[in-house]
mmCIF file with all atom_site columns, C-alpha atoms in Angstrom:
data_model
loop_
_atom_site.group_PDB
_atom_site.id
_atom_site.type_symbol
_atom_site.label_atom_id
_atom_site.label_alt_id
_atom_site.label_comp_id
_atom_site.label_asym_id
_atom_site.label_entity_id
_atom_site.label_seq_id
_atom_site.pdbx_PDB_ins_code
_atom_site.Cartn_x
_atom_site.Cartn_y
_atom_site.Cartn_z
_atom_site.occupancy
_atom_site.B_iso_or_equiv
_atom_site.pdbx_formal_charge
_atom_site.auth_seq_id
_atom_site.auth_comp_id
_atom_site.auth_asym_id
_atom_site.auth_atom_id
_atom_site.pdbx_PDB_model_num
ATOM 1   C CA . MET F 1 1   ? 203.603 157.407 1.163  1.00 0.00 ? 8   MET F CA 1
ATOM 2   C CA . THR F 1 2   ? 202.749 161.040 1.604  1.00 0.00 ? 9   THR F CA 1
ATOM 3   C CA . TRP F 1 3   ? 200.401 160.256 4.493  1.00 0.00 ? 10  TRP F CA 1
ATOM 4   C CA . LEU F 1 4   ? 203.499 159.834 6.699  1.00 0.00 ? 11  LEU F CA 1
ATOM 5   C CA . TYR F 1 5   ? 204.147 163.565 6.396  1.00 0.00 ? 12  TYR F CA 1
ATOM 6   C CA . HIS F 1 6   ? 200.607 164.631 7.205  1.00 0.00 ? 13  HIS F CA 1
ATOM 7   C CA . PRO F 1 7   ? 200.313 166.655 10.439 1.00 0.00 ? 14  PRO F CA 1
ATOM 8   C CA . LEU F 1 8   ? 197.824 164.090 11.746 1.00 0.00 ? 15  LEU F CA 1
ATOM 9   C CA . GLN F 1 9   ? 200.828 161.817 12.382 1.00 0.00 ? 16  GLN F CA 1
ATOM 10  C CA . ILE F 1 10  ? 201.730 163.924 15.414 1.00 0.00 ? 17  ILE F CA 1
ATOM 11  C CA . PRO F 1 11  ? 198.662 163.048 17.557 1.00 0.00 ? 18  PRO F CA 1
ATOM 12  C CA . LEU F 1 12  ? 197.901 159.713 15.838 1.00 0.00 ? 19  LEU F CA 1
ATOM 13  C CA . GLY F 1 13  ? 199.887 157.601 18.305 1.00 0.00 ? 20  GLY F CA 1
ATOM 14  C CA . LEU F 1 14  ? 198.005 159.029 21.259 1.00 0.00 ? 21  LEU F CA 1
ATOM 15  C CA . ILE F 1 15  ? 194.695 158.648 19.426 1.00 0.00 ? 22  ILE F CA 1
ATOM 16  C CA . VAL F 1 16  ? 195.447 154.944 18.877 1.00 0.00 ? 23  VAL F CA 1
ATOM 17  C CA . TRP F 1 17  ? 196.507 154.649 22.524 1.00 0.00 ? 24  TRP F CA 1
ATOM 18  C CA . GLY F 1 18  ? 193.280 156.326 23.690 1.00 0.00 ? 25  GLY F CA 1
ATOM 19  C CA . MET F 1 19  ? 191.130 153.979 21.617 1.00 0.00 ? 26  MET F CA 1
ATOM 20  C CA . TRP F 1 20  ? 193.060 150.996 23.014 1.00 0.00 ? 27  TRP F CA 1
ATOM 21  C CA . PHE F 1 21  ? 192.634 152.354 26.560 1.00 0.00 ? 28  PHE F CA 1
ATOM 22  C CA . ILE F 1 22  ? 188.863 152.651 26.148 1.00 0.00 ? 29  ILE F CA 1
ATOM 23  C CA . ALA F 1 23  ? 188.660 149.192 24.548 1.00 0.00 ? 30  ALA F CA 1
ATOM 24  C CA . LEU F 1 24  ? 190.787 147.663 27.322 1.00 0.00 ? 31  LEU F CA 1
ATOM 25  C CA . TYR F 1 25  ? 188.647 148.873 30.187 1.00 0.00 ? 32  TYR F CA 1
ATOM 26  C CA . SER F 1 26  ? 185.382 148.393 28.313 1.00 0.00 ? 33  SER F CA 1
ATOM 27  C CA . GLY F 1 27  ? 186.411 144.846 27.455 1.00 0.00 ? 34  GLY F CA 1
ATOM 28  C CA . LEU F 1 28  ? 187.375 144.212 31.068 1.00 0.00 ? 35  LEU F CA 1
ATOM 29  C CA . SER F 1 29  ? 184.002 145.457 32.300 1.00 0.00 ? 36  SER F CA 1
ATOM 30  C CA . VAL F 1 30  ? 182.036 143.469 29.729 1.00 0.00 ? 37  VAL F CA 1
ATOM 31  C CA . GLY F 1 31  ? 184.127 140.353 30.349 1.00 0.00 ? 38  GLY F CA 1
ATOM 32  C CA . CYS F 1 32  ? 183.541 140.596 34.094 1.00 0.00 ? 39  CYS F CA 1
ATOM 33  C CA . ALA F 1 33  ? 179.806 141.093 33.567 1.00 0.00 ? 40  ALA F CA 1
ATOM 34  C CA . ILE F 1 34  ? 179.406 138.205 31.092 1.00 0.00 ? 41  ILE F CA 1
ATOM 35  C CA . GLY F 1 35  ? 181.313 135.508 32.869 1.00 0.00 ? 42  GLY F CA 1
ATOM 36  C CA . PRO F 1 36  ? 183.948 136.460 35.390 1.00 0.00 ? 43  PRO F CA 1
ATOM 37  C CA . PRO F 1 37  ? 186.946 134.143 35.351 1.00 0.00 ? 44  PRO F CA 1
ATOM 38  C CA . ASP F 1 38  ? 187.909 132.245 38.468 1.00 0.00 ? 45  ASP F CA 1
ATOM 39  C CA . ALA F 1 39  ? 190.133 134.440 40.650 1.00 0.00 ? 46  ALA F CA 1
ATOM 40  C CA . ALA F 1 40  ? 191.901 131.352 41.999 1.00 0.00 ? 47  ALA F CA 1
ATOM 41  C CA . ALA F 1 41  ? 193.300 130.697 38.524 1.00 0.00 ? 48  ALA F CA 1
ATOM 42  C CA . GLY F 1 42  ? 195.415 133.834 38.862 1.00 0.00 ? 49  GLY F CA 1
ATOM 43  C CA . PRO F 1 43  ? 196.251 136.132 35.985 1.00 0.00 ? 50  PRO F CA 1
ATOM 44  C CA . TRP F 1 44  ? 196.338 133.410 33.306 1.00 0.00 ? 51  TRP F CA 1
ATOM 45  C CA . ASN F 1 45  ? 192.683 133.171 32.319 1.00 0.00 ? 52  ASN F CA 1
ATOM 46  C CA . TRP F 1 46  ? 190.696 133.827 29.156 1.00 0.00 ? 53  TRP F CA 1
ATOM 47  C CA . LEU F 1 47  ? 189.995 137.485 29.887 1.00 0.00 ? 54  LEU F CA 1
ATOM 48  C CA . ASN F 1 48  ? 193.593 138.473 30.596 1.00 0.00 ? 55  ASN F CA 1
ATOM 49  C CA . ILE F 1 49  ? 194.806 136.523 27.563 1.00 0.00 ? 56  ILE F CA 1
ATOM 50  C CA . VAL F 1 50  ? 192.364 138.373 25.283 1.00 0.00 ? 57  VAL F CA 1
ATOM 51  C CA . LEU F 1 51  ? 193.237 141.763 26.795 1.00 0.00 ? 58  LEU F CA 1
ATOM 52  C CA . GLY F 1 52  ? 196.958 140.966 26.669 1.00 0.00 ? 59  GLY F CA 1
ATOM 53  C CA . GLY F 1 53  ? 196.694 139.954 23.015 1.00 0.00 ? 60  GLY F CA 1
ATOM 54  C CA . ALA F 1 54  ? 194.924 143.211 22.182 1.00 0.00 ? 61  ALA F CA 1
ATOM 55  C CA . SER F 1 55  ? 197.645 145.088 24.035 1.00 0.00 ? 62  SER F CA 1
ATOM 56  C CA . LEU F 1 56  ? 200.409 143.317 22.131 1.00 0.00 ? 63  LEU F CA 1
ATOM 57  C CA . ALA F 1 57  ? 198.646 144.009 18.837 1.00 0.00 ? 64  ALA F CA 1
ATOM 58  C CA . THR F 1 58  ? 198.418 147.697 19.748 1.00 0.00 ? 65  THR F CA 1
ATOM 59  C CA . VAL F 1 59  ? 202.113 147.789 20.666 1.00 0.00 ? 66  VAL F CA 1
ATOM 60  C CA . ALA F 1 60  ? 203.006 146.130 17.356 1.00 0.00 ? 67  ALA F CA 1
ATOM 61  C CA . LEU F 1 61  ? 200.874 148.632 15.410 1.00 0.00 ? 68  LEU F CA 1
ATOM 62  C CA . LEU F 1 62  ? 202.422 151.614 17.182 1.00 0.00 ? 69  LEU F CA 1
ATOM 63  C CA . LEU F 1 63  ? 205.956 150.283 16.743 1.00 0.00 ? 70  LEU F CA 1
ATOM 64  C CA . GLY F 1 64  ? 205.294 149.720 13.044 1.00 0.00 ? 71  GLY F CA 1
ATOM 65  C CA . LEU F 1 65  ? 203.944 153.248 12.614 1.00 0.00 ? 72  LEU F CA 1
ATOM 66  C CA . SER F 1 66  ? 206.929 154.636 14.485 1.00 0.00 ? 73  SER F CA 1
ATOM 67  C CA . ALA F 1 67  ? 209.375 152.772 12.266 1.00 0.00 ? 74  ALA F CA 1
ATOM 68  C CA . LEU F 1 68  ? 207.567 153.932 9.125  1.00 0.00 ? 75  LEU F CA 1
ATOM 69  C CA . CYS F 1 69  ? 207.643 157.553 10.234 1.00 0.00 ? 76  CYS F CA 1
ATOM 70  C CA . TRP F 1 70  ? 211.312 157.380 11.184 1.00 0.00 ? 77  TRP F CA 1
ATOM 71  C CA . ARG F 1 71  ? 212.280 155.832 7.842  1.00 0.00 ? 78  ARG F CA 1
ATOM 72  C CA . ALA F 1 72  ? 210.201 158.437 6.041  1.00 0.00 ? 79  ALA F CA 1
ATOM 73  C CA . SER F 1 73  ? 212.015 161.224 7.876  1.00 0.00 ? 80  SER F CA 1
ATOM 74  C CA . ARG F 1 74  ? 215.351 159.900 6.624  1.00 0.00 ? 81  ARG F CA 1
ATOM 75  C CA . ARG F 1 75  ? 214.198 159.890 2.978  1.00 0.00 ? 82  ARG F CA 1
ATOM 76  C CA . VAL F 1 76  ? 213.226 163.557 2.963  1.00 0.00 ? 83  VAL F CA 1
ATOM 77  C CA . GLY F 1 77  ? 215.586 166.033 1.353  1.00 0.00 ? 84  GLY F CA 1
ATOM 78  C CA . LYS F 1 78  ? 217.333 168.739 3.355  1.00 0.00 ? 85  LYS F CA 1
ATOM 79  C CA . ASP F 1 79  ? 215.094 171.415 1.868  1.00 0.00 ? 86  ASP F CA 1
ATOM 80  C CA . GLU F 1 80  ? 211.879 169.858 3.263  1.00 0.00 ? 87  GLU F CA 1
ATOM 81  C CA . ARG F 1 81  ? 212.319 170.521 6.970  1.00 0.00 ? 88  ARG F CA 1
ATOM 82  C CA . ALA F 1 82  ? 208.605 170.583 7.757  1.00 0.00 ? 89  ALA F CA 1
ATOM 83  C CA . LYS F 1 83  ? 208.090 167.048 6.440  1.00 0.00 ? 90  LYS F CA 1
ATOM 84  C CA . ARG F 1 84  ? 211.105 165.786 8.379  1.00 0.00 ? 91  ARG F CA 1
ATOM 85  C CA . PHE F 1 85  ? 209.847 167.476 11.545 1.00 0.00 ? 92  PHE F CA 1
ATOM 86  C CA . ILE F 1 86  ? 206.370 165.973 11.253 1.00 0.00 ? 93  ILE F CA 1
ATOM 87  C CA . ALA F 1 87  ? 207.721 162.487 10.572 1.00 0.00 ? 94  ALA F CA 1
ATOM 88  C CA . ARG F 1 88  ? 210.220 162.577 13.460 1.00 0.00 ? 95  ARG F CA 1
ATOM 89  C CA . VAL F 1 89  ? 207.799 164.024 15.981 1.00 0.00 ? 96  VAL F CA 1
ATOM 90  C CA . GLY F 1 90  ? 205.192 161.497 14.833 1.00 0.00 ? 97  GLY F CA 1
ATOM 91  C CA . ALA F 1 91  ? 207.675 158.652 15.352 1.00 0.00 ? 98  ALA F CA 1
ATOM 92  C CA . SER F 1 92  ? 208.503 159.968 18.821 1.00 0.00 ? 99  SER F CA 1
ATOM 93  C CA . VAL F 1 93  ? 204.861 160.292 19.835 1.00 0.00 ? 100 VAL F CA 1
ATOM 94  C CA . HIS F 1 94  ? 204.204 156.747 18.611 1.00 0.00 ? 101 HIS F CA 1
ATOM 95  C CA . LEU F 1 95  ? 207.025 155.550 20.885 1.00 0.00 ? 102 LEU F CA 1
ATOM 96  C CA . VAL F 1 96  ? 205.551 157.459 23.835 1.00 0.00 ? 103 VAL F CA 1
ATOM 97  C CA . ALA F 1 97  ? 202.231 155.724 23.132 1.00 0.00 ? 104 ALA F CA 1
ATOM 98  C CA . VAL F 1 98  ? 204.053 152.354 23.104 1.00 0.00 ? 105 VAL F CA 1
ATOM 99  C CA . LEU F 1 99  ? 205.508 153.079 26.549 1.00 0.00 ? 106 LEU F CA 1
ATOM 100 C CA . ALA F 1 100 ? 202.107 154.176 27.865 1.00 0.00 ? 107 ALA F CA 1
ATOM 101 C CA . THR F 1 101 ? 200.477 151.027 26.474 1.00 0.00 ? 108 THR F CA 1
ATOM 102 C CA . LEU F 1 102 ? 203.083 148.753 28.040 1.00 0.00 ? 109 LEU F CA 1
ATOM 103 C CA . PHE F 1 103 ? 202.877 150.534 31.390 1.00 0.00 ? 110 PHE F CA 1
ATOM 104 C CA . ILE F 1 104 ? 199.089 150.361 31.586 1.00 0.00 ? 111 ILE F CA 1
ATOM 105 C CA . ALA F 1 105 ? 198.965 146.761 30.322 1.00 0.00 ? 112 ALA F CA 1
ATOM 106 C CA . LEU F 1 106 ? 201.511 145.594 32.907 1.00 0.00 ? 113 LEU F CA 1
ATOM 107 C CA . PRO F 1 107 ? 198.864 144.620 35.541 1.00 0.00 ? 114 PRO F CA 1
ATOM 108 C CA . ILE F 1 108 ? 197.407 142.131 33.037 1.00 0.00 ? 115 ILE F CA 1
ATOM 109 C CA . VAL F 1 109 ? 200.501 139.993 33.560 1.00 0.00 ? 116 VAL F CA 1
ATOM 110 C CA . GLY F 1 110 ? 200.321 139.817 37.334 1.00 0.00 ? 117 GLY F CA 1
ATOM 111 C CA . LEU F 1 111 ? 196.805 140.509 38.555 1.00 0.00 ? 118 LEU F CA 1
ATOM 112 C CA . PRO F 1 112 ? 193.602 138.508 38.146 1.00 0.00 ? 119 PRO F CA 1
ATOM 113 C CA . PRO F 1 113 ? 190.675 140.488 36.695 1.00 0.00 ? 120 PRO F CA 1
ATOM 114 C CA . CYS F 1 114 ? 187.294 141.118 38.299 1.00 0.00 ? 121 CYS F CA 1
ATOM 115 C CA . VAL F 1 115 ? 188.564 141.112 41.886 1.00 0.00 ? 122 VAL F CA 1
#
C-alpha cells in the first residue's frame, strides 16, 4: 500500500471535505428547488436524512483513511522518516476534515431545510 505514503495524502482529507461541502450545499439547493419538504415536520424529513447519510458516509470514509494512514506510519522503519511524516500528517489532516464535516453537518440534526 505505497499510496499511503504519497504526498497527496496530506491534502486529500481536505479535498474530500471540500467535495462533500459542495455536494451538501448543491444537494440542499436542488432538493429545495425540486420539492421542498414541509417545514412543520422539523428536521426529520427526506432531504435532511439524505444529506445526513451523505455526511455520515463522508465521516466514515475520512476516519477509515485516517486509520489506514496511522497504521501505515507505524509499519515504516526508523530509516524512512519521510514516509512516516507523510502518513502521520495525512492521518492528522483526515481527522481535521472529520471534525470540519461534523461541525458543518450539525445543523442537519436540528434545523429544517429550505426555510
